[in-house]
Coordinates of C-alpha atoms in Angstrom, one line a residue:
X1 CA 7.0 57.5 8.0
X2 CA 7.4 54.2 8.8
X3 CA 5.5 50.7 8.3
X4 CA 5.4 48.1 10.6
X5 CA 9.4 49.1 11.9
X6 CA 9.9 49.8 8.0
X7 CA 12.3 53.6 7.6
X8 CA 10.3 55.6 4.2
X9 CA 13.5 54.7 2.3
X10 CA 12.8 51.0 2.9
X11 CA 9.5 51.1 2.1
X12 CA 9.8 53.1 -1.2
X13 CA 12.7 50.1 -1.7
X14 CA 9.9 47.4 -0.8
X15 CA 7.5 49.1 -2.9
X16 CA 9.7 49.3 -6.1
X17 CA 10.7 45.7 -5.8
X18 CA 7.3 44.7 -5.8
X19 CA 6.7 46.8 -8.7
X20 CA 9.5 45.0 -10.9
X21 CA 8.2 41.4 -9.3
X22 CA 4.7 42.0 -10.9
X23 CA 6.3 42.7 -13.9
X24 CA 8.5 39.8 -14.5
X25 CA 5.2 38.2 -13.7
X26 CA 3.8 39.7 -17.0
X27 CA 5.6 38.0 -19.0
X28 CA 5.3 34.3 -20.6
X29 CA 6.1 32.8 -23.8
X30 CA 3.7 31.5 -26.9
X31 CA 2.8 27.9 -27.1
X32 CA 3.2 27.9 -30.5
X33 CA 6.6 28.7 -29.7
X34 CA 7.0 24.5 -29.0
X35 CA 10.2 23.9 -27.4
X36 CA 11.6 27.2 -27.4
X37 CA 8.4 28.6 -25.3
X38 CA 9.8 26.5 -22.7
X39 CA 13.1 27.7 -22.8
X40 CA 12.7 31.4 -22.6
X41 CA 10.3 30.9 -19.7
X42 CA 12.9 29.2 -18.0
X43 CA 15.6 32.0 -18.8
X44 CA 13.3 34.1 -17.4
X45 CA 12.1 32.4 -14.5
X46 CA 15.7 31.7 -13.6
X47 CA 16.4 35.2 -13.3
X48 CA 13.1 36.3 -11.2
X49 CA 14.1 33.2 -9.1
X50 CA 17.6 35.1 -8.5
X51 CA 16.2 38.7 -8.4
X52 CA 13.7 37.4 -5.4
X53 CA 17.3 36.0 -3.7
X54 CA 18.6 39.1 -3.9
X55 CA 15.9 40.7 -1.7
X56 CA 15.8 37.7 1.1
X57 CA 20.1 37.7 1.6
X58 CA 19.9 42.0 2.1
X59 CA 16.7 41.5 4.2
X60 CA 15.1 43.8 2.1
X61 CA 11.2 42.6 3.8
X62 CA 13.2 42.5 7.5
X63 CA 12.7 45.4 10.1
X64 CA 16.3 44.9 11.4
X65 CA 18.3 44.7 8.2
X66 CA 21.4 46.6 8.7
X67 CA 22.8 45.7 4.7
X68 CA 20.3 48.6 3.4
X69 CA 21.3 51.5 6.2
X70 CA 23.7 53.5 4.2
X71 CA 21.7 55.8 2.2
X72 CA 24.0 56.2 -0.8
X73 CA 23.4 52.0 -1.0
X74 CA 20.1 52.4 -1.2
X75 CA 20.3 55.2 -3.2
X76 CA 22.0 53.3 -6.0
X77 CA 19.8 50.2 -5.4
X78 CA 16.6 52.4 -6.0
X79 CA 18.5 53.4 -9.3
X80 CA 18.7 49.6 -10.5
X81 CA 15.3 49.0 -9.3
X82 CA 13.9 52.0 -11.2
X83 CA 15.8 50.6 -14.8
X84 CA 14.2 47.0 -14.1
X85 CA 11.1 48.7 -14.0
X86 CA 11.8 50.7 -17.1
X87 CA 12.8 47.5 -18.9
X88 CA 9.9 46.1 -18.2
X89 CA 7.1 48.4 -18.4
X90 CA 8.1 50.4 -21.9
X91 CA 5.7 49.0 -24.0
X92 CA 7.4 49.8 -27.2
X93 CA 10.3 49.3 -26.2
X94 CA 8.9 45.6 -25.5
X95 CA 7.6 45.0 -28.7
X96 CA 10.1 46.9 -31.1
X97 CA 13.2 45.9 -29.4
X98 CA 12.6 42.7 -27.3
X99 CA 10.3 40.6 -29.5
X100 CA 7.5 40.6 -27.3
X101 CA 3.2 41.3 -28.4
X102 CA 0.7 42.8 -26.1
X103 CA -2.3 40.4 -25.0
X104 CA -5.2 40.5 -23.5
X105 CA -4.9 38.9 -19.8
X106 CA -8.0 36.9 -20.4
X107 CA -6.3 35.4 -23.6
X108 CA -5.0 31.6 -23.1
X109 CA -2.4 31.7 -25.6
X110 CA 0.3 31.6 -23.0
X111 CA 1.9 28.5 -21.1
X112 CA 1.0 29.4 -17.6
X113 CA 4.9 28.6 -16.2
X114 CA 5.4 27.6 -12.8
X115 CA 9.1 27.2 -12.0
X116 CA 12.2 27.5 -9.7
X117 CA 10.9 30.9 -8.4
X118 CA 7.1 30.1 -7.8
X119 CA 8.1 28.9 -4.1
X120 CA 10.4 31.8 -3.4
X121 CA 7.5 34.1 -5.5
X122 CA 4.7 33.1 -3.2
X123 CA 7.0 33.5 0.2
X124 CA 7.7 37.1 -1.2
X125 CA 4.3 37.7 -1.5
X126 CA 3.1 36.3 1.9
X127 CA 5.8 38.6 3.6
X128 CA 4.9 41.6 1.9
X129 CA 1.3 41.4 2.7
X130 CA 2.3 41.4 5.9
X131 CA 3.4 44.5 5.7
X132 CA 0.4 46.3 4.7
X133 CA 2.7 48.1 2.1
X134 CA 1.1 49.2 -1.3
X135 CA 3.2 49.2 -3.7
X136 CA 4.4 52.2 -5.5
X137 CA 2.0 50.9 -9.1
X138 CA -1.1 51.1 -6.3
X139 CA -0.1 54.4 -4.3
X140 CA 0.8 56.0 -8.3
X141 CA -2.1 54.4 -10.1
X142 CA 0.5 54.2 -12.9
X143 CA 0.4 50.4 -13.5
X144 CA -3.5 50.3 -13.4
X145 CA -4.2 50.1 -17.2
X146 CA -0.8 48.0 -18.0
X147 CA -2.4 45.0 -15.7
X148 CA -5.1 44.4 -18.0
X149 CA -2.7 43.4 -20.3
X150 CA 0.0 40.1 -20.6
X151 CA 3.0 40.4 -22.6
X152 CA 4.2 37.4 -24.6
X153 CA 7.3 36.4 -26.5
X154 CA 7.3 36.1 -30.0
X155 CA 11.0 36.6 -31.5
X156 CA 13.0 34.5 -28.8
X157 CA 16.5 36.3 -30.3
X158 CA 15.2 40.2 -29.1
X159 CA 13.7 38.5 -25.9
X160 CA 17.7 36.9 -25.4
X161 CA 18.8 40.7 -25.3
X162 CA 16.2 41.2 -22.8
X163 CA 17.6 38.5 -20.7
X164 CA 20.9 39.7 -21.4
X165 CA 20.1 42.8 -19.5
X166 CA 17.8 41.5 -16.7
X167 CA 20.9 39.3 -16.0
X168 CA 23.0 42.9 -15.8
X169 CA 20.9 44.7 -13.3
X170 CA 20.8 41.2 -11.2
X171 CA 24.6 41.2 -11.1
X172 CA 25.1 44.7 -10.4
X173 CA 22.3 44.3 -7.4
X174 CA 24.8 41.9 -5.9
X175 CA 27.6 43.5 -6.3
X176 CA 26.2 46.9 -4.8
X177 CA 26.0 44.6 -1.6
X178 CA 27.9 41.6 -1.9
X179 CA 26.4 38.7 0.0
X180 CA 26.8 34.9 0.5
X181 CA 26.9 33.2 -2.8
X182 CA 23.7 32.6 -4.8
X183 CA 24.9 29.2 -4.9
X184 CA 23.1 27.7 -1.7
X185 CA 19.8 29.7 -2.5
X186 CA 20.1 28.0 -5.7
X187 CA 19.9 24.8 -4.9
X188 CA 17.4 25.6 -2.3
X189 CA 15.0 26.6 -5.0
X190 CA 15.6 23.9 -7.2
X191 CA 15.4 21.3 -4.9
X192 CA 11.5 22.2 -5.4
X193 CA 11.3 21.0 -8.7
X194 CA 10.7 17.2 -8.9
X195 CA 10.9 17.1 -13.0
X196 CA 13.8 16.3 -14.4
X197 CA 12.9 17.4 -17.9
X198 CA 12.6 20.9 -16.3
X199 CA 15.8 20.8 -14.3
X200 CA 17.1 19.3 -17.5
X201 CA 16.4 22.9 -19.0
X202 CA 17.5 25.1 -16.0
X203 CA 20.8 22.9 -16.5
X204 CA 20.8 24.1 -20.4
X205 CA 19.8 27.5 -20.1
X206 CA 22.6 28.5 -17.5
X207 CA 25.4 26.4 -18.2
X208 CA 27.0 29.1 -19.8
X209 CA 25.7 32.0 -18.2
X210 CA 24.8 31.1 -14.6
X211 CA 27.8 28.4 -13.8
X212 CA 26.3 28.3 -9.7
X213 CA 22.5 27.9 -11.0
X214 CA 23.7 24.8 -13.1
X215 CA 25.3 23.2 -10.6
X216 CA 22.9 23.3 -8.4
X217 CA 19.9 21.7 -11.0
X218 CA 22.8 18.9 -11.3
X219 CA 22.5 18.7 -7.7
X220 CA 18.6 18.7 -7.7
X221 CA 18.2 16.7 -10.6
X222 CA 21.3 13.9 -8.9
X223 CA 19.1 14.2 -5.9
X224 CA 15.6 13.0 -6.9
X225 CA 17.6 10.4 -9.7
X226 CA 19.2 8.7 -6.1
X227 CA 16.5 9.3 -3.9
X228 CA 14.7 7.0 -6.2
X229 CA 17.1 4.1 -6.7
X230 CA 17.4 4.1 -3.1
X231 CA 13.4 3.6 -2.6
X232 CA 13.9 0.9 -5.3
X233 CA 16.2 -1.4 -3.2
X234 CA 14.0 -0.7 0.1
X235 CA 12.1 -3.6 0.7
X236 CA 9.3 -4.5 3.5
X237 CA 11.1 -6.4 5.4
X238 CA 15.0 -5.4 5.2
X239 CA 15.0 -3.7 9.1
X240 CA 12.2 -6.7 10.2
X241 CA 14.4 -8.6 12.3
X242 CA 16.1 -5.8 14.1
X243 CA 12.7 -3.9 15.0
X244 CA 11.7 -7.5 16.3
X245 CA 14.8 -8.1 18.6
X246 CA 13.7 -6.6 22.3
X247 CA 15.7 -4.2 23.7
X248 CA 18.1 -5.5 27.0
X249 CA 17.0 -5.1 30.3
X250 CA 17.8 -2.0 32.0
X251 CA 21.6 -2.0 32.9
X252 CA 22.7 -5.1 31.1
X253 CA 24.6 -6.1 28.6
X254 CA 27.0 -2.9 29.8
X255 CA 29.9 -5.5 30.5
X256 CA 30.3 -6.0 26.7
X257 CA 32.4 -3.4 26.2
X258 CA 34.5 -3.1 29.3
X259 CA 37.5 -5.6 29.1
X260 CA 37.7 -9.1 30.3
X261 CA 37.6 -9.9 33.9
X262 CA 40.0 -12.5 35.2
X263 CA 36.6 -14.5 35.9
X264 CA 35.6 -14.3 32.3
X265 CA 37.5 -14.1 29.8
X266 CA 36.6 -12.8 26.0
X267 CA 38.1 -11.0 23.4
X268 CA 38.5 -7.4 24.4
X269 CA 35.1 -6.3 22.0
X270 CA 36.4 -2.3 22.8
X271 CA 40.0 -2.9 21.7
X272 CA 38.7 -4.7 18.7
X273 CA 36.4 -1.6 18.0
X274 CA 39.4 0.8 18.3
X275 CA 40.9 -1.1 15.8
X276 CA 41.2 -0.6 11.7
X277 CA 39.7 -3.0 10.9
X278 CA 38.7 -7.4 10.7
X279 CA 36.1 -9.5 12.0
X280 CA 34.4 -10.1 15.4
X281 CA 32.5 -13.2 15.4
X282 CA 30.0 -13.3 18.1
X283 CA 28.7 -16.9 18.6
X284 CA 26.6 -18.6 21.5
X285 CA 23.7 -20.8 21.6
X286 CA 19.7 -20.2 20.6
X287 CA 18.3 -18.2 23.5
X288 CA 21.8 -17.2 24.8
X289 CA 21.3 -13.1 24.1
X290 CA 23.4 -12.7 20.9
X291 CA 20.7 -10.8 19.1
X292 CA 20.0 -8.7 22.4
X293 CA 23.8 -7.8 22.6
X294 CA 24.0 -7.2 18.8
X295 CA 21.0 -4.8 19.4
X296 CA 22.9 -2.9 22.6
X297 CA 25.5 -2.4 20.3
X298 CA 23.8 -1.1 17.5
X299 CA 22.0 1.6 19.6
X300 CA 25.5 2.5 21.8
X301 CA 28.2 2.4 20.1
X302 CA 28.8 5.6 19.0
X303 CA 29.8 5.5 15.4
X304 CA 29.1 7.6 12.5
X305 CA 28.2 4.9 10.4
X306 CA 27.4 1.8 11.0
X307 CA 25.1 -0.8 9.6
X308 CA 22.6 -3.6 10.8
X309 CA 21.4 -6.8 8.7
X310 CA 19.7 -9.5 10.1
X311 CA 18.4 -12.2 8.4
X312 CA 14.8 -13.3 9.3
X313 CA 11.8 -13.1 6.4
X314 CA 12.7 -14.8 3.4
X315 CA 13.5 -11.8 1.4
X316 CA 16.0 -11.5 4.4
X317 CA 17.9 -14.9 3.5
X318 CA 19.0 -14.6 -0.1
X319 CA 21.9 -13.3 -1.3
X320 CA 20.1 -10.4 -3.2
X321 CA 18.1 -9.1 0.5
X322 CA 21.8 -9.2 2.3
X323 CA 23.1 -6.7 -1.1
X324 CA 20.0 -4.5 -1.3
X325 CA 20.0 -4.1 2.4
X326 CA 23.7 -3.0 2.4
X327 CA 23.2 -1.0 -1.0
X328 CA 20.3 1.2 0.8
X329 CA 22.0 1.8 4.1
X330 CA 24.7 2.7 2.9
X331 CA 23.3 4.8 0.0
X332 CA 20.4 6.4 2.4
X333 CA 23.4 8.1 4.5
X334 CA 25.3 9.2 1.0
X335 CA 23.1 9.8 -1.6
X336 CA 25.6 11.2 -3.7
X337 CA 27.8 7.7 -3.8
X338 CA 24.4 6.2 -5.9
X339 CA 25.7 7.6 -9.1
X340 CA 29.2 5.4 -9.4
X341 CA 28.2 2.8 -7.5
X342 CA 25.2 2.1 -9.6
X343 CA 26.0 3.3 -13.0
X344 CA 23.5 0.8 -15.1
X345 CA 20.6 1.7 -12.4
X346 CA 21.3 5.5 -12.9
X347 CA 21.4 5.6 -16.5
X348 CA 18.0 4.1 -16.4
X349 CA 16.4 6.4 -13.8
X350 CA 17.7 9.1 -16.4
X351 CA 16.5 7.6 -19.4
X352 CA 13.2 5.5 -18.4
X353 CA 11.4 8.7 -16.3
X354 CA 8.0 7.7 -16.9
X355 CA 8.0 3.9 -15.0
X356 CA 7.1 4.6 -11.7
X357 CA 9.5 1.2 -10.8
X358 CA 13.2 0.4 -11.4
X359 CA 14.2 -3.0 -11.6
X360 CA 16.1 -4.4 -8.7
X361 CA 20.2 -4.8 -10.4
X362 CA 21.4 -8.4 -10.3
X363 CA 23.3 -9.8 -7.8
X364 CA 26.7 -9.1 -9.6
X365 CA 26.0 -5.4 -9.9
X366 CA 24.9 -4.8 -6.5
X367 CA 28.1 -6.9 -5.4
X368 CA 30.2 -4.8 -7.6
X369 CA 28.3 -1.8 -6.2
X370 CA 29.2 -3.1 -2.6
X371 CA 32.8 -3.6 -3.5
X372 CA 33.2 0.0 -5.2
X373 CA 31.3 1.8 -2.3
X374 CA 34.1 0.4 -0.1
X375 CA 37.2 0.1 -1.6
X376 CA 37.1 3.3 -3.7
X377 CA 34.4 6.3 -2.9
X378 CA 34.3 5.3 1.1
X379 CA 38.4 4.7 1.1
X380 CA 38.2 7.3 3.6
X381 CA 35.4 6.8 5.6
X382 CA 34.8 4.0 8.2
X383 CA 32.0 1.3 7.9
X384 CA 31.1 -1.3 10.8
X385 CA 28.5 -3.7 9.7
X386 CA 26.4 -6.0 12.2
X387 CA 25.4 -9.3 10.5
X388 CA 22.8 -11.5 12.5
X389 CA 22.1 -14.7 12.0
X390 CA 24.3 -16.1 9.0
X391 CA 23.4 -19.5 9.5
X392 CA 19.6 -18.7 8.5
X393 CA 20.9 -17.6 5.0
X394 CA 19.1 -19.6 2.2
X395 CA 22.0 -19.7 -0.3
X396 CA 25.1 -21.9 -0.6
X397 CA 27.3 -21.6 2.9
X398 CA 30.6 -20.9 -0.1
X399 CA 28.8 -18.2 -0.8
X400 CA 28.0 -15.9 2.0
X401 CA 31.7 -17.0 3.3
X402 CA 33.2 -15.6 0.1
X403 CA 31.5 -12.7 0.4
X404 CA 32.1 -12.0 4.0
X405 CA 35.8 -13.1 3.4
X406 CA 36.1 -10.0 0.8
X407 CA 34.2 -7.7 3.1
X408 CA 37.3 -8.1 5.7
X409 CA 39.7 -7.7 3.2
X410 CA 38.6 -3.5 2.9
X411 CA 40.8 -1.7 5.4
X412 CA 38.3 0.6 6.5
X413 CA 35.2 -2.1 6.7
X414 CA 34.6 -4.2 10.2
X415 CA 32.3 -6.8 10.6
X416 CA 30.5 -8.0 13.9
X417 CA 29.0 -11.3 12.8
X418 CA 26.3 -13.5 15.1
X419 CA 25.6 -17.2 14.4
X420 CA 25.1 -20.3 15.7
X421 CA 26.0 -23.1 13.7
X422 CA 26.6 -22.9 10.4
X423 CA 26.7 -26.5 10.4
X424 CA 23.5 -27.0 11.5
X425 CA 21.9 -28.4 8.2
X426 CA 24.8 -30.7 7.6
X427 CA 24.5 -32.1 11.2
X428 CA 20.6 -33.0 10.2
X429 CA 22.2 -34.1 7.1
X430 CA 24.3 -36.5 8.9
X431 CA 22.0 -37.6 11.7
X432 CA 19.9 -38.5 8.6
X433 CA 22.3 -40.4 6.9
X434 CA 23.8 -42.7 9.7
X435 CA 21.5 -43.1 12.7
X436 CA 17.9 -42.2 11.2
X437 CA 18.5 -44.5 8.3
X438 CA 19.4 -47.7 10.6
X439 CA 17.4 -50.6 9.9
X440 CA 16.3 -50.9 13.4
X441 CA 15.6 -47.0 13.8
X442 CA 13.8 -47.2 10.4
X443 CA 11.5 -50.1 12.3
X444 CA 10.7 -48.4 15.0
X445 CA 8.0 -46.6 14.7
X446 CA 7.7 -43.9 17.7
X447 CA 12.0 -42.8 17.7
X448 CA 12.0 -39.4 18.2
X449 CA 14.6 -38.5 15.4
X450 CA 13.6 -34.6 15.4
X451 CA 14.2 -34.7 18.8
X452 CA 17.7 -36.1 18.8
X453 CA 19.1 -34.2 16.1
X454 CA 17.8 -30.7 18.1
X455 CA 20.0 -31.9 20.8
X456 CA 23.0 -33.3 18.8
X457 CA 22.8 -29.9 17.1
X458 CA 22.5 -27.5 20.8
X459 CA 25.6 -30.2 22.1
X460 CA 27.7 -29.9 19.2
X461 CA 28.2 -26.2 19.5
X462 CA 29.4 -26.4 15.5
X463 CA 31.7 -29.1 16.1
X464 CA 31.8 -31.9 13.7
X465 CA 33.4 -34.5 15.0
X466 CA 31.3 -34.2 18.3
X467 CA 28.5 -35.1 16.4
X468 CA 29.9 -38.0 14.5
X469 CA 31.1 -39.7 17.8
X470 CA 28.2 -39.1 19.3
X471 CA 26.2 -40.7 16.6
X472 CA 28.6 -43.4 16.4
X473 CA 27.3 -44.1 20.0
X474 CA 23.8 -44.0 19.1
X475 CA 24.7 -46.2 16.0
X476 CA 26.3 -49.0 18.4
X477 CA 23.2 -48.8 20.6
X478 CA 21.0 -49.7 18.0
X479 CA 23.3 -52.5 16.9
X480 CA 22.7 -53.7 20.4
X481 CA 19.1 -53.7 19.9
X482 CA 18.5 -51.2 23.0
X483 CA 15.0 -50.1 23.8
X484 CA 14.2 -46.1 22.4
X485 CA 13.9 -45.4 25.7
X486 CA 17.7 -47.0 26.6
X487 CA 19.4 -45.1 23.0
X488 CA 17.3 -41.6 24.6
X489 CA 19.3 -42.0 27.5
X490 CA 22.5 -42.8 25.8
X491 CA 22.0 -39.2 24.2
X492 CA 21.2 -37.8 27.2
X493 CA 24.8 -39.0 29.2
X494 CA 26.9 -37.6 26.5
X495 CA 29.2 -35.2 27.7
X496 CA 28.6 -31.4 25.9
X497 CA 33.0 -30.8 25.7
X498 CA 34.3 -32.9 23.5
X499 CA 36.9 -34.0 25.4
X500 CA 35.1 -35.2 27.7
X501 CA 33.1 -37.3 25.5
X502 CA 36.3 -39.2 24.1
X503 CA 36.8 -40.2 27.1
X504 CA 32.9 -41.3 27.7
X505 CA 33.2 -43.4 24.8
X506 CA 36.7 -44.8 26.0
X507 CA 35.4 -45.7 29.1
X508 CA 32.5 -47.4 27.3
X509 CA 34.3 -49.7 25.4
X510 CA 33.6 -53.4 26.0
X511 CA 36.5 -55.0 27.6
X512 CA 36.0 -57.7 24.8

């Protein structure tokens, strides 16, 4: 006989196991058990949640499963099956030696458990249905009258010894047909509970029995802590300026990482890629592509990991965006770094379960965090970080330069920096101070002093003392009383190399 590709001695296997599954189903503890109901049902569920791995790594529902061919193997697995049942379907036994009273099923005096196997549980069930198997209680009528009734524990040290052998017939189901380790299916299941007080008791009910269980509910439970201080340092608008930057123009850009020409020359970007370690800085003027290029990078350079900040929204420019940013990249591709590199922030995910928020850490301990992720747990791995626009950043200029100083000190850490001008305030600064402050620029009423310092600031390139000559300039044109129109033009003439604009001013001298 066969069903749906099924041998007879696979079905009556099939049929048996759903037997003992329906009868681990039977079974719940008291409420007014408190504290203790909640642990016995996890003991329990734990080993229904291994029994139901058991059938899925020998196939046991599979047509083509060639673990259960040898007949003495399924022979002594039929034997196992046949005690589980036993175990669990003696009555007396039940009540006089494993501490457990007969109930009505319509009674409510049970907890109604749901736990690591109910995913696993309702799989099983969906698969044998498919089968169009009845199990061997239906095809017998021998379980008929028992499912009327619900068994419930009420001396938890007789149900421990009933535990205590479940956990037998599991073992020696594995070892009739040794598979992978239970290990991985573990932490499969668990990974469906998003508790932590439950996985908290999965973790204390096998610690000393089920070693592989209990690491994986450490696993689960260091999973959903991470996952979420991780969603605690997203915020809006961390990725803002990159999704904003356009992508190049079909073909260009691919110069950037062949080597200088003789033409053009640049420092050899590929070599420095190659290298350890340092930093790149990228510089060029508004409009000049350094955010396109930093964007062509980003999506071809082929690196494992490799991170992109730019600075744009105002939660972008501080100090604390730059750290969270860095802190959630780099924690949302390692998950399992959150833990030491946020100790404070993980203590208080464990112990504060019932806010919904976390507060973001201060600037020290995500600093700290950044500094331990690279110099100690990441010692080993590479990180390249792409920083765009430093000169936006809202902070003192000390500062960011510290930081970024003791970023390129980690030997496995690279840094690709864009900016303009970090000068650019202190040039408006200075403008201020020596030319827009003149008496006769302060009594003209129409000098365009926005407009000069945009243009001292695009000539200067970042270079001071460009800007003080050519203010100095300015500064003896006003002295001379020239018209706006005249001191425009004197901005207008001054050389861009400075250099050259030495030598402007030489020639300018008065022969007086």
């Amino acid at each position: 006989m066969e069903v749906t590709g099924l041998t007879l001695g696979a079905v009556t296997l099939v049929s048996l196991f759903k037997h003992c599954v329906d009868l681990f189903s039977m079974i719940t503890a008291a409420r007014d058990l408190g504290k203790d109901a909640a642990i016995l049902d996890t003991k329990l569920d734990v080993e229904k949640m291994l029994f139901l791995q058991w059938s899925d790594r020998v196939g046991l529902l599979k047509q083509d499963s060639t673990l259960l061919c040898n007949p003495d193997t399924r022979q002594l697995i039929s034997r196992v099956l046949k005690s589980i049942k036993a175990l669990l379907s003696e009555g007396q036994a039940l009540q006089r030696d494993y501490g457990l009273k007969r109930i009505d099923e319509s009674a409510e005096s049970t907890t109604g458990y749901q736990g690591a196997s109910s995913v696993r549980f309702r799989k099983f069930l969906k698969q044998f249905e498919e089968l169009k198997i009845k199990s061997d209680a239906d095809r017998h009528g021998s379980f008929k009258v028992s499912k009327q009734f619900r068994w419930i524990t009420v001396d938890k040290e007789k149900f421990n010894s009933l535990i205590d052998h479940l956990s037998y017939f599991n073992t020696s189901l594995n070892n009739l047909i040794p598979t992978s380790s239970e290990a991985a299916a573990s932490k499969n299941d668990l990974s469906n509970i998003k508790d932590l007080a439950e996985l908290d008791l999965v973790i204390e009910v096998t610690s000393n029995t089920r070693p592989s269980v209990s690491e994986a509910a450490v696993a689960a439970k260091s999973a959903i802590i991470s996952s979420r201080i991780v969603r605690s340092l997203w915020f809006r608008w961390y990725d803002y300026r990159r999704m904003n930057i356009k992508s190049p123009h079909f073909k260009t850009l691919q110069w950037a990482l062949d080597p200088p020409s003789e033409y053009l020359q640049w420092d050899d970007l590929n070599t420095w890629l190659q290298s350890a370690s340092g930093l790149y800085w990228l510089s060029g003027k508004a409009g000049s592509g350094k955010s396109t290029l930093m964007k062509y990078l980003h999506q071809h350079v082929n690196l494992g990991k490799l991170l992109f900040y730019a600075l744009g929204k105002p939660e972008q420019k501080s100090q604390s965006g730059l750290l969270r940013s860095l802190l959630y990249q780099i924690l949302h591709y390692d998950p399992s770094a959150t833990e030491h590199a946020l100790s404070h922030m993980w203590r208080e995910a464990c112990y504060n379960q019932s806010s919904p928020e976390l507060e973001v850490p201060s600037i020290d301990e995500m600093a700290t965090a950044v500094n331990v992720l690279c110099s100690t747990l990441h010692a080993d791995k590479k990180i390249f970080l792409l920083i765009y626009g430093v000169d936006e950043y809202e902070g003192k200029d000390l500062d960011i330069a510290r930081f970024i100083s003791e970023l390129e000190s980690f030997p496995n850490l690279k840094i690709l920096m864009n900016l303009q001008d970090l000068t650019k305030r202190d040039v408006a600064m200075y403008i201020q101070d020596t030319v827009a402050s003149h008496p006769y620029i302060r009594s003209a009423s129409h000098f365009p002093v926005d407009e000069i310092t945009q243009k001292f600031a695009q000539k200067a390139s970042g270079v001071f003392l460009w800007v003080i000559l050519a203010c100095r300039s300015v500064v003896e044109g006003c002295d001379d009383f020239c018209t706006i129109t005249e001191l425009e033009a004197r901005v207008d003439e001054l050389p861009k190399e400075l250099e050259d604009l030495i030598e402007h001013m030489l020639e300018s001298i008065d022969p007086r």
